[in-house]
């Protein structure tokens, strides 16, 4: 698949959809984790629930990738902007950070600061 280059505006437009998909899967995974913590399961049931978590995470990441967005970690996505990435993590209200191709999550900078450098 050809890599998609996102403008800031386009990434912000699709973000509510990305957030809703992510929140839905986050809640589903949370339910299964809660069941795992509270329950006393036979080993085969435990494995089935752990497999369910794995399946949910795979489904989430493929839905995100189908939109042309990169999955960089658990509930963490990057929008390729041609010079680096706009970066969003579950819990953030908007698309607030970006980083270069060689920097990871720890190299994130507020987007407005980077605009000043151009």
PDB file of C-alpha atoms in Angstrom, residues 34-94:
ATOM      1  CA  UNK A  34     -11.357  -7.127  34.121  1.00  0.00           C
ATOM      2  CA  UNK A  35     -12.796 -10.617  33.597  1.00  0.00           C
ATOM      3  CA  UNK A  36      -9.284 -12.046  33.681  1.00  0.00           C
ATOM      4  CA  UNK A  37      -8.481 -10.286  36.959  1.00  0.00           C
ATOM      5  CA  UNK A  38     -11.742 -11.183  38.692  1.00  0.00           C
ATOM      6  CA  UNK A  39     -12.236 -14.678  37.438  1.00  0.00           C
ATOM      7  CA  UNK A  40     -10.806 -18.011  38.321  1.00  0.00           C
ATOM      8  CA  UNK A  41     -10.646 -19.778  35.013  1.00  0.00           C
ATOM      9  CA  UNK A  42      -9.628 -23.144  33.786  1.00  0.00           C
ATOM     10  CA  UNK A  43      -6.441 -22.869  31.763  1.00  0.00           C
ATOM     11  CA  UNK A  44      -8.219 -23.283  28.413  1.00  0.00           C
ATOM     12  CA  UNK A  45     -10.681 -20.477  29.284  1.00  0.00           C
ATOM     13  CA  UNK A  46      -7.802 -18.254  30.332  1.00  0.00           C
ATOM     14  CA  UNK A  47      -6.031 -18.885  27.032  1.00  0.00           C
ATOM     15  CA  UNK A  48      -9.230 -18.154  25.118  1.00  0.00           C
ATOM     16  CA  UNK A  49      -9.629 -14.802  26.887  1.00  0.00           C
ATOM     17  CA  UNK A  50      -5.985 -13.907  26.325  1.00  0.00           C
ATOM     18  CA  UNK A  51      -6.430 -14.809  22.652  1.00  0.00           C
ATOM     19  CA  UNK A  52      -9.493 -12.533  22.581  1.00  0.00           C
ATOM     20  CA  UNK A  53      -7.372  -9.584  23.790  1.00  0.00           C
ATOM     21  CA  UNK A  54      -4.789 -10.366  21.108  1.00  0.00           C
ATOM     22  CA  UNK A  55      -7.534 -10.546  18.480  1.00  0.00           C
ATOM     23  CA  UNK A  56      -9.036  -7.204  19.580  1.00  0.00           C
ATOM     24  CA  UNK A  57      -5.635  -5.508  19.365  1.00  0.00           C
ATOM     25  CA  UNK A  58      -5.022  -6.948  15.899  1.00  0.00           C
ATOM     26  CA  UNK A  59      -8.473  -5.804  14.733  1.00  0.00           C
ATOM     27  CA  UNK A  60      -7.878  -2.304  16.114  1.00  0.00           C
ATOM     28  CA  UNK A  61      -4.488  -1.945  14.453  1.00  0.00           C
ATOM     29  CA  UNK A  62      -5.724  -3.221  11.086  1.00  0.00           C
ATOM     30  CA  UNK A  63      -8.689  -0.796  11.148  1.00  0.00           C
ATOM     31  CA  UNK A  64      -6.299   2.084  11.838  1.00  0.00           C
ATOM     32  CA  UNK A  65      -3.832   0.945   9.153  1.00  0.00           C
ATOM     33  CA  UNK A  66      -6.678   0.622   6.633  1.00  0.00           C
ATOM     34  CA  UNK A  67      -7.156   4.390   7.034  1.00  0.00           C
ATOM     35  CA  UNK A  68      -3.520   5.007   6.042  1.00  0.00           C
ATOM     36  CA  UNK A  69      -2.436   5.740   9.610  1.00  0.00           C
ATOM     37  CA  UNK A  70       0.513   4.032  11.287  1.00  0.00           C
ATOM     38  CA  UNK A  71       0.158   2.182  14.575  1.00  0.00           C
ATOM     39  CA  UNK A  72       3.209   2.820  16.751  1.00  0.00           C
ATOM     40  CA  UNK A  73       2.167   1.248  20.023  1.00  0.00           C
ATOM     41  CA  UNK A  74      -0.792   0.439  22.195  1.00  0.00           C
ATOM     42  CA  UNK A  75      -3.442   3.103  21.465  1.00  0.00           C
ATOM     43  CA  UNK A  76      -0.726   5.230  19.790  1.00  0.00           C
ATOM     44  CA  UNK A  77      -0.980   6.326  16.151  1.00  0.00           C
ATOM     45  CA  UNK A  78       1.123   8.423  13.773  1.00  0.00           C
ATOM     46  CA  UNK A  79      -0.001  10.369  10.721  1.00  0.00           C
ATOM     47  CA  UNK A  80       2.842  10.680   8.193  1.00  0.00           C
ATOM     48  CA  UNK A  81       3.094  14.358   7.186  1.00  0.00           C
ATOM     49  CA  UNK A  82       5.978  14.036   4.724  1.00  0.00           C
ATOM     50  CA  UNK A  83       8.534  15.497   7.162  1.00  0.00           C
ATOM     51  CA  UNK A  84       7.760  13.313  10.150  1.00  0.00           C
ATOM     52  CA  UNK A  85       4.622  12.370  12.032  1.00  0.00           C
ATOM     53  CA  UNK A  86       1.659  13.981  13.718  1.00  0.00           C
ATOM     54  CA  UNK A  87       1.230  11.836  16.768  1.00  0.00           C
ATOM     55  CA  UNK A  88      -1.878  10.976  18.824  1.00  0.00           C
ATOM     56  CA  UNK A  89      -2.357   8.778  21.877  1.00  0.00           C
ATOM     57  CA  UNK A  90      -5.615   7.708  23.502  1.00  0.00           C
ATOM     58  CA  UNK A  91      -6.595  10.295  26.106  1.00  0.00           C
ATOM     59  CA  UNK A  92      -5.382  13.313  24.133  1.00  0.00           C
ATOM     60  CA  UNK A  93      -8.172  15.680  23.132  1.00  0.00           C
ATOM     61  CA  UNK A  94      -6.681  16.759  19.823  1.00  0.00           C
TER      62      UNK A  94
END
